[in-house]
Structure formats: C-alpha cells, structure tokens
Amino acid sequence: MIKCHLSAIMGAKRLKISDVVRESGINRNTVTRLYHETNNRIEFETLEKLCRYLDCQVGDLLEVVNDDEIEK
C-alpha cells in the first residue's frame, strides 16, 4: 500500500487545505482526498505541483508500506 504524508507535511508547515489549493492550483477535492488518504490514484502533474509548492521530493510525500504496518 502507498501511504501519503501530505497531512503531516502540511501540519509541519502549518498549512490548511485552502492554502494548498489556492497556492498550487490543485483541485480542492484532490487535495482533500490526498490529505485524508482516500484517493486511488494521483496524476504526475499533481505530484509535481505538490512537490514544488511544498518544496519536497516525491519520496517525502509518498511511501510504500506493508499492509501489516498500517495502523487500524
């Protein structure tokens, strides 16, 4: 499974979903789904916008984890 660290990165930078939407140009529903980890896919363009806006690498944003490591 792929884990998205968007909420943690945004928290560390004290950003709101509305800040990311406004400054990055990414659709609000997309940011919300990534924030809550309810998305099924992500476009490369969206990844690039997020990484540029948050000044991070793809590996900072996404991580592959084993299913047994996921908190339930």
mmCIF file of N, CA, C and O in Angstrom:
data_model
loop_
_atom_site.group_PDB
_atom_site.id
_atom_site.type_symbol
_atom_site.label_atom_id
_atom_site.label_comp_id
_atom_site.label_asym_id
_atom_site.label_seq_id
_atom_site.Cartn_x
_atom_site.Cartn_y
_atom_site.Cartn_z
ATOM 1 N N MET A 1 0.852 -1.170 0.000
ATOM 2 C CA MET A 1 0.000 0.000 0.000
ATOM 3 C C MET A 1 0.901 1.238 0.000
ATOM 4 O O MET A 1 1.999 1.226 0.547
ATOM 5 N N ILE A 2 0.403 2.298 -0.598
ATOM 6 C CA ILE A 2 1.144 3.556 -0.617
ATOM 7 C C ILE A 2 0.517 4.517 0.384
ATOM 8 O O ILE A 2 -0.684 4.740 0.373
ATOM 9 N N LYS A 3 1.346 5.049 1.260
ATOM 10 C CA LYS A 3 0.895 5.998 2.282
ATOM 11 C C LYS A 3 1.268 7.398 1.835
ATOM 12 O O LYS A 3 2.370 7.634 1.360
ATOM 13 N N CYS A 4 0.342 8.327 1.980
ATOM 14 C CA CYS A 4 0.571 9.720 1.620
ATOM 15 C C CYS A 4 0.807 10.535 2.893
ATOM 16 O O CYS A 4 0.013 10.484 3.827
ATOM 17 N N HIS A 5 1.899 11.273 2.926
ATOM 18 C CA HIS A 5 2.271 12.063 4.099
ATOM 19 C C HIS A 5 1.872 13.536 3.966
ATOM 20 O O HIS A 5 2.430 14.386 4.660
ATOM 21 N N LEU A 6 0.906 13.821 3.101
ATOM 22 C CA LEU A 6 0.514 15.212 2.879
ATOM 23 C C LEU A 6 0.044 15.874 4.165
ATOM 24 O O LEU A 6 0.440 17.003 4.470
ATOM 25 N N SER A 7 -0.771 15.200 4.941
ATOM 26 C CA SER A 7 -1.294 15.821 6.167
ATOM 27 C C SER A 7 -0.167 16.143 7.144
ATOM 28 O O SER A 7 -0.166 17.199 7.779
ATOM 29 N N ALA A 8 0.824 15.265 7.259
ATOM 30 C CA ALA A 8 1.947 15.508 8.166
ATOM 31 C C ALA A 8 2.805 16.677 7.687
ATOM 32 O O ALA A 8 3.219 17.530 8.489
ATOM 33 N N ILE A 9 3.052 16.730 6.394
ATOM 34 C CA ILE A 9 3.854 17.826 5.834
ATOM 35 C C ILE A 9 3.118 19.148 5.995
ATOM 36 O O ILE A 9 3.709 20.154 6.406
ATOM 37 N N MET A 10 1.827 19.134 5.699
ATOM 38 C CA MET A 10 1.036 20.357 5.859
ATOM 39 C C MET A 10 1.002 20.790 7.321
ATOM 40 O O MET A 10 1.102 21.976 7.624
ATOM 41 N N GLY A 11 0.877 19.858 8.230
ATOM 42 C CA GLY A 11 0.863 20.180 9.655
ATOM 43 C C GLY A 11 2.164 20.801 10.107
ATOM 44 O O GLY A 11 2.181 21.775 10.857
ATOM 45 N N ALA A 12 3.274 20.245 9.631
ATOM 46 C CA ALA A 12 4.586 20.779 10.000
ATOM 47 C C ALA A 12 4.790 22.198 9.477
ATOM 48 O O ALA A 12 5.457 23.011 10.103
ATOM 49 N N LYS A 13 4.170 22.489 8.336
ATOM 50 C CA LYS A 13 4.299 23.814 7.736
ATOM 51 C C LYS A 13 3.128 24.734 8.107
ATOM 52 O O LYS A 13 3.052 25.851 7.618
ATOM 53 N N ARG A 14 2.236 24.200 8.949
ATOM 54 C CA ARG A 14 1.054 24.954 9.392
ATOM 55 C C ARG A 14 0.214 25.468 8.219
ATOM 56 O O ARG A 14 -0.170 26.630 8.164
ATOM 57 N N LEU A 15 -0.049 24.565 7.274
ATOM 58 C CA LEU A 15 -0.842 24.898 6.103
ATOM 59 C C LEU A 15 -2.229 24.281 6.202
ATOM 60 O O LEU A 15 -2.385 23.188 6.750
ATOM 61 N N LYS A 16 -3.193 24.969 5.653
ATOM 62 C CA LYS A 16 -4.554 24.448 5.558
ATOM 63 C C LYS A 16 -4.773 23.947 4.141
ATOM 64 O O LYS A 16 -4.048 24.331 3.213
ATOM 65 N N ILE A 17 -5.786 23.118 3.973
ATOM 66 C CA ILE A 17 -6.133 22.633 2.639
ATOM 67 C C ILE A 17 -6.381 23.816 1.713
ATOM 68 O O ILE A 17 -5.926 23.829 0.571
ATOM 69 N N SER A 18 -7.071 24.831 2.212
ATOM 70 C CA SER A 18 -7.370 26.003 1.378
ATOM 71 C C SER A 18 -6.094 26.719 0.929
ATOM 72 O O SER A 18 -6.035 27.256 -0.184
ATOM 73 N N ASP A 19 -5.050 26.729 1.757
ATOM 74 C CA ASP A 19 -3.770 27.333 1.375
ATOM 75 C C ASP A 19 -3.156 26.583 0.193
ATOM 76 O O ASP A 19 -2.698 27.192 -0.779
ATOM 77 N N VAL A 20 -3.138 25.264 0.302
ATOM 78 C CA VAL A 20 -2.553 24.431 -0.755
ATOM 79 C C VAL A 20 -3.329 24.595 -2.053
ATOM 80 O O VAL A 20 -2.746 24.749 -3.126
ATOM 81 N N VAL A 21 -4.652 24.585 -1.964
ATOM 82 C CA VAL A 21 -5.499 24.743 -3.148
ATOM 83 C C VAL A 21 -5.229 26.086 -3.821
ATOM 84 O O VAL A 21 -4.998 26.161 -5.030
ATOM 85 N N ARG A 22 -5.241 27.132 -3.041
ATOM 86 C CA ARG A 22 -5.065 28.482 -3.579
ATOM 87 C C ARG A 22 -3.686 28.672 -4.205
ATOM 88 O O ARG A 22 -3.556 29.200 -5.307
ATOM 89 N N GLU A 23 -2.646 28.229 -3.528
ATOM 90 C CA GLU A 23 -1.279 28.486 -3.976
ATOM 91 C C GLU A 23 -0.775 27.511 -5.046
ATOM 92 O O GLU A 23 0.074 27.871 -5.850
ATOM 93 N N SER A 24 -1.292 26.285 -5.052
ATOM 94 C CA SER A 24 -0.787 25.289 -6.001
ATOM 95 C C SER A 24 -1.644 25.157 -7.252
ATOM 96 O O SER A 24 -1.173 24.667 -8.274
ATOM 97 N N GLY A 25 -2.907 25.558 -7.152
ATOM 98 C CA GLY A 25 -3.805 25.420 -8.293
ATOM 99 C C GLY A 25 -4.399 24.032 -8.437
ATOM 100 O O GLY A 25 -5.049 23.729 -9.429
ATOM 101 N N ILE A 26 -4.202 23.185 -7.443
ATOM 102 C CA ILE A 26 -4.747 21.825 -7.469
ATOM 103 C C ILE A 26 -6.198 21.871 -6.997
ATOM 104 O O ILE A 26 -6.539 22.617 -6.082
ATOM 105 N N ASN A 27 -7.048 21.051 -7.604
ATOM 106 C CA ASN A 27 -8.461 20.976 -7.248
ATOM 107 C C ASN A 27 -8.628 20.642 -5.767
ATOM 108 O O ASN A 27 -7.920 19.791 -5.227
ATOM 109 N N ARG A 28 -9.575 21.300 -5.125
ATOM 110 C CA ARG A 28 -9.807 21.091 -3.685
ATOM 111 C C ARG A 28 -10.137 19.634 -3.352
ATOM 112 O O ARG A 28 -9.660 19.098 -2.352
ATOM 113 N N ASN A 29 -10.959 18.994 -4.163
ATOM 114 C CA ASN A 29 -11.312 17.594 -3.896
ATOM 115 C C ASN A 29 -10.084 16.694 -3.940
ATOM 116 O O ASN A 29 -9.953 15.768 -3.145
ATOM 117 N N THR A 30 -9.174 16.982 -4.853
ATOM 118 C CA THR A 30 -7.948 16.192 -4.963
ATOM 119 C C THR A 30 -7.095 16.354 -3.714
ATOM 120 O O THR A 30 -6.615 15.368 -3.143
ATOM 121 N N VAL A 31 -6.906 17.585 -3.282
ATOM 122 C CA VAL A 31 -6.103 17.836 -2.078
ATOM 123 C C VAL A 31 -6.750 17.191 -0.858
ATOM 124 O O VAL A 31 -6.077 16.566 -0.042
ATOM 125 N N THR A 32 -8.061 17.312 -0.750
ATOM 126 C CA THR A 32 -8.781 16.731 0.388
ATOM 127 C C THR A 32 -8.632 15.216 0.412
ATOM 128 O O THR A 32 -8.366 14.628 1.462
ATOM 129 N N ARG A 33 -8.767 14.570 -0.748
ATOM 130 C CA ARG A 33 -8.620 13.108 -0.805
ATOM 131 C C ARG A 33 -7.198 12.680 -0.453
ATOM 132 O O ARG A 33 -6.998 11.690 0.251
ATOM 133 N N LEU A 34 -6.211 13.421 -0.915
ATOM 134 C CA LEU A 34 -4.821 13.099 -0.567
ATOM 135 C C LEU A 34 -4.566 13.319 0.918
ATOM 136 O O LEU A 34 -3.906 12.518 1.570
ATOM 137 N N TYR A 35 -5.102 14.396 1.456
ATOM 138 C CA TYR A 35 -4.933 14.728 2.872
ATOM 139 C C TYR A 35 -5.496 13.619 3.760
ATOM 140 O O TYR A 35 -4.888 13.216 4.743
ATOM 141 N N HIS A 36 -6.680 13.114 3.386
ATOM 142 C CA HIS A 36 -7.353 12.077 4.184
ATOM 143 C C HIS A 36 -7.016 10.661 3.711
ATOM 144 O O HIS A 36 -7.563 9.689 4.249
ATOM 145 N N GLU A 37 -6.150 10.565 2.709
ATOM 146 C CA GLU A 37 -5.714 9.277 2.157
ATOM 147 C C GLU A 37 -6.883 8.415 1.687
ATOM 148 O O GLU A 37 -6.932 7.209 1.936
ATOM 149 N N THR A 38 -7.806 9.028 0.983
ATOM 150 C CA THR A 38 -8.949 8.295 0.433
ATOM 151 C C THR A 38 -8.886 8.222 -1.086
ATOM 152 O O THR A 38 -9.842 7.772 -1.711
ATOM 153 N N ASN A 39 -7.769 8.644 -1.675
ATOM 154 C CA ASN A 39 -7.632 8.624 -3.125
ATOM 155 C C ASN A 39 -7.161 7.262 -3.610
ATOM 156 O O ASN A 39 -6.596 6.482 -2.860
ATOM 157 N N ASN A 40 -7.416 6.991 -4.897
ATOM 158 C CA ASN A 40 -6.989 5.736 -5.503
ATOM 159 C C ASN A 40 -5.842 5.925 -6.481
ATOM 160 O O ASN A 40 -5.176 4.969 -6.851
ATOM 161 N N ARG A 41 -5.649 7.163 -6.920
ATOM 162 C CA ARG A 41 -4.584 7.437 -7.884
ATOM 163 C C ARG A 41 -4.211 8.912 -7.794
ATOM 164 O O ARG A 41 -4.929 9.710 -7.195
ATOM 165 N N ILE A 42 -3.072 9.246 -8.424
ATOM 166 C CA ILE A 42 -2.641 10.636 -8.455
ATOM 167 C C ILE A 42 -1.942 10.887 -9.785
ATOM 168 O O ILE A 42 -1.172 10.045 -10.256
ATOM 169 N N GLU A 43 -2.237 11.992 -10.402
ATOM 170 C CA GLU A 43 -1.620 12.381 -11.661
ATOM 171 C C GLU A 43 -0.197 12.878 -11.401
ATOM 172 O O GLU A 43 0.072 13.491 -10.364
ATOM 173 N N PHE A 44 0.706 12.631 -12.351
ATOM 174 C CA PHE A 44 2.083 13.133 -12.224
ATOM 175 C C PHE A 44 2.092 14.651 -12.104
ATOM 176 O O PHE A 44 2.889 15.217 -11.365
ATOM 177 N N GLU A 45 1.221 15.316 -12.833
ATOM 178 C CA GLU A 45 1.145 16.777 -12.779
ATOM 179 C C GLU A 45 0.803 17.250 -11.367
ATOM 180 O O GLU A 45 1.378 18.218 -10.868
ATOM 181 N N THR A 46 -0.117 16.552 -10.714
ATOM 182 C CA THR A 46 -0.500 16.893 -9.347
ATOM 183 C C THR A 46 0.671 16.673 -8.396
ATOM 184 O O THR A 46 0.943 17.507 -7.526
ATOM 185 N N LEU A 47 1.368 15.551 -8.555
ATOM 186 C CA LEU A 47 2.548 15.270 -7.730
ATOM 187 C C LEU A 47 3.596 16.362 -7.896
ATOM 188 O O LEU A 47 4.169 16.837 -6.916
ATOM 189 N N GLU A 48 3.832 16.757 -9.129
ATOM 190 C CA GLU A 48 4.824 17.796 -9.388
ATOM 191 C C GLU A 48 4.422 19.110 -8.733
ATOM 192 O O GLU A 48 5.249 19.768 -8.084
ATOM 193 N N LYS A 49 3.158 19.497 -8.869
ATOM 194 C CA LYS A 49 2.684 20.750 -8.254
ATOM 195 C C LYS A 49 2.831 20.709 -6.742
ATOM 196 O O LYS A 49 3.261 21.683 -6.125
ATOM 197 N N LEU A 50 2.459 19.583 -6.135
ATOM 198 C CA LEU A 50 2.575 19.465 -4.685
ATOM 199 C C LEU A 50 4.036 19.542 -4.237
ATOM 200 O O LEU A 50 4.359 20.242 -3.280
ATOM 201 N N CYS A 51 4.896 18.821 -4.922
ATOM 202 C CA CYS A 51 6.312 18.813 -4.543
ATOM 203 C C CYS A 51 6.940 20.195 -4.702
ATOM 204 O O CYS A 51 7.710 20.635 -3.848
ATOM 205 N N ARG A 52 6.608 20.882 -5.762
ATOM 206 C CA ARG A 52 7.148 22.232 -5.965
ATOM 207 C C ARG A 52 6.605 23.186 -4.902
ATOM 208 O O ARG A 52 7.356 23.966 -4.322
ATOM 209 N N TYR A 53 5.304 23.113 -4.637
ATOM 210 C CA TYR A 53 4.704 24.008 -3.645
ATOM 211 C C TYR A 53 5.245 23.739 -2.236
ATOM 212 O O TYR A 53 5.559 24.661 -1.496
ATOM 213 N N LEU A 54 5.347 22.455 -1.878
ATOM 214 C CA LEU A 54 5.783 22.088 -0.524
ATOM 215 C C LEU A 54 7.298 22.010 -0.387
ATOM 216 O O LEU A 54 7.804 21.763 0.701
ATOM 217 N N ASP A 55 8.011 22.198 -1.492
ATOM 218 C CA ASP A 55 9.476 22.116 -1.508
ATOM 219 C C ASP A 55 9.944 20.777 -0.941
ATOM 220 O O ASP A 55 10.715 20.712 0.025
ATOM 221 N N CYS A 56 9.428 19.704 -1.547
ATOM 222 C CA CYS A 56 9.794 18.357 -1.102
ATOM 223 C C CYS A 56 9.963 17.462 -2.317
ATOM 224 O O CYS A 56 9.696 17.866 -3.443
ATOM 225 N N GLN A 57 10.399 16.245 -2.078
ATOM 226 C CA GLN A 57 10.559 15.243 -3.120
ATOM 227 C C GLN A 57 9.374 14.272 -3.063
ATOM 228 O O GLN A 57 8.691 14.173 -2.043
ATOM 229 N N VAL A 58 9.171 13.543 -4.141
ATOM 230 C CA VAL A 58 8.076 12.568 -4.194
ATOM 231 C C VAL A 58 8.193 11.577 -3.038
ATOM 232 O O VAL A 58 7.196 11.231 -2.404
ATOM 233 N N GLY A 59 9.410 11.157 -2.719
ATOM 234 C CA GLY A 59 9.641 10.213 -1.632
ATOM 235 C C GLY A 59 9.294 10.763 -0.256
ATOM 236 O O GLY A 59 9.051 10.007 0.677
ATOM 237 N N ASP A 60 9.287 12.088 -0.120
ATOM 238 C CA ASP A 60 8.862 12.709 1.135
ATOM 239 C C ASP A 60 7.346 12.657 1.270
ATOM 240 O O ASP A 60 6.813 12.574 2.368
ATOM 241 N N LEU A 61 6.676 12.696 0.132
ATOM 242 C CA LEU A 61 5.219 12.763 0.099
ATOM 243 C C LEU A 61 4.566 11.384 0.119
ATOM 244 O O LEU A 61 3.553 11.180 0.767
ATOM 245 N N LEU A 62 5.181 10.431 -0.581
ATOM 246 C CA LEU A 62 4.608 9.089 -0.704
ATOM 247 C C LEU A 62 5.579 8.038 -0.198
ATOM 248 O O LEU A 62 6.787 8.162 -0.379
ATOM 249 N N GLU A 63 5.035 6.986 0.408
ATOM 250 C CA GLU A 63 5.864 5.898 0.940
ATOM 251 C C GLU A 63 5.139 4.580 0.727
ATOM 252 O O GLU A 63 3.932 4.487 0.938
ATOM 253 N N VAL A 64 5.879 3.568 0.323
ATOM 254 C CA VAL A 64 5.320 2.227 0.186
ATOM 255 C C VAL A 64 5.459 1.530 1.536
ATOM 256 O O VAL A 64 6.551 1.472 2.089
ATOM 257 N N VAL A 65 4.335 1.034 2.072
ATOM 258 C CA VAL A 65 4.353 0.343 3.362
ATOM 259 C C VAL A 65 3.671 -1.020 3.202
ATOM 260 O O VAL A 65 2.808 -1.196 2.348
ATOM 261 N N ASN A 66 4.090 -1.969 4.029
ATOM 262 C CA ASN A 66 3.440 -3.275 4.044
ATOM 263 C C ASN A 66 2.079 -3.149 4.683
ATOM 264 O O ASN A 66 1.895 -2.347 5.608
ATOM 265 N N ASP A 67 1.129 -3.947 4.227
ATOM 266 C CA ASP A 67 -0.228 -3.887 4.771
ATOM 267 C C ASP A 67 -0.258 -4.146 6.276
ATOM 268 O O ASP A 67 -1.082 -3.586 6.989
ATOM 269 N N ASP A 68 0.655 -4.980 6.782
ATOM 270 C CA ASP A 68 0.656 -5.289 8.211
ATOM 271 C C ASP A 68 1.251 -4.152 9.059
ATOM 272 O O ASP A 68 1.149 -4.173 10.280
ATOM 273 N N GLU A 69 1.846 -3.132 8.412
ATOM 274 C CA GLU A 69 2.405 -1.988 9.144
ATOM 275 C C GLU A 69 1.377 -0.865 9.322
ATOM 276 O O GLU A 69 1.638 0.090 10.048
ATOM 277 N N ILE A 70 0.237 -0.992 8.678
ATOM 278 C CA ILE A 70 -0.775 0.068 8.717
ATOM 279 C C ILE A 70 -1.541 0.003 10.016
ATOM 280 O O ILE A 70 -2.002 -1.052 10.444
ATOM 281 N N GLU A 71 -1.641 1.180 10.672
ATOM 282 C CA GLU A 71 -2.407 1.259 11.909
ATOM 283 C C GLU A 71 -3.884 1.120 11.597
ATOM 284 O O GLU A 71 -4.393 1.719 10.671
ATOM 285 N N LYS A 72 -4.563 0.333 12.399
ATOM 286 C CA LYS A 72 -6.009 0.136 12.164
ATOM 287 C C LYS A 72 -6.805 0.736 13.254
ATOM 288 O O LYS A 72 -6.419 1.066 14.281
#
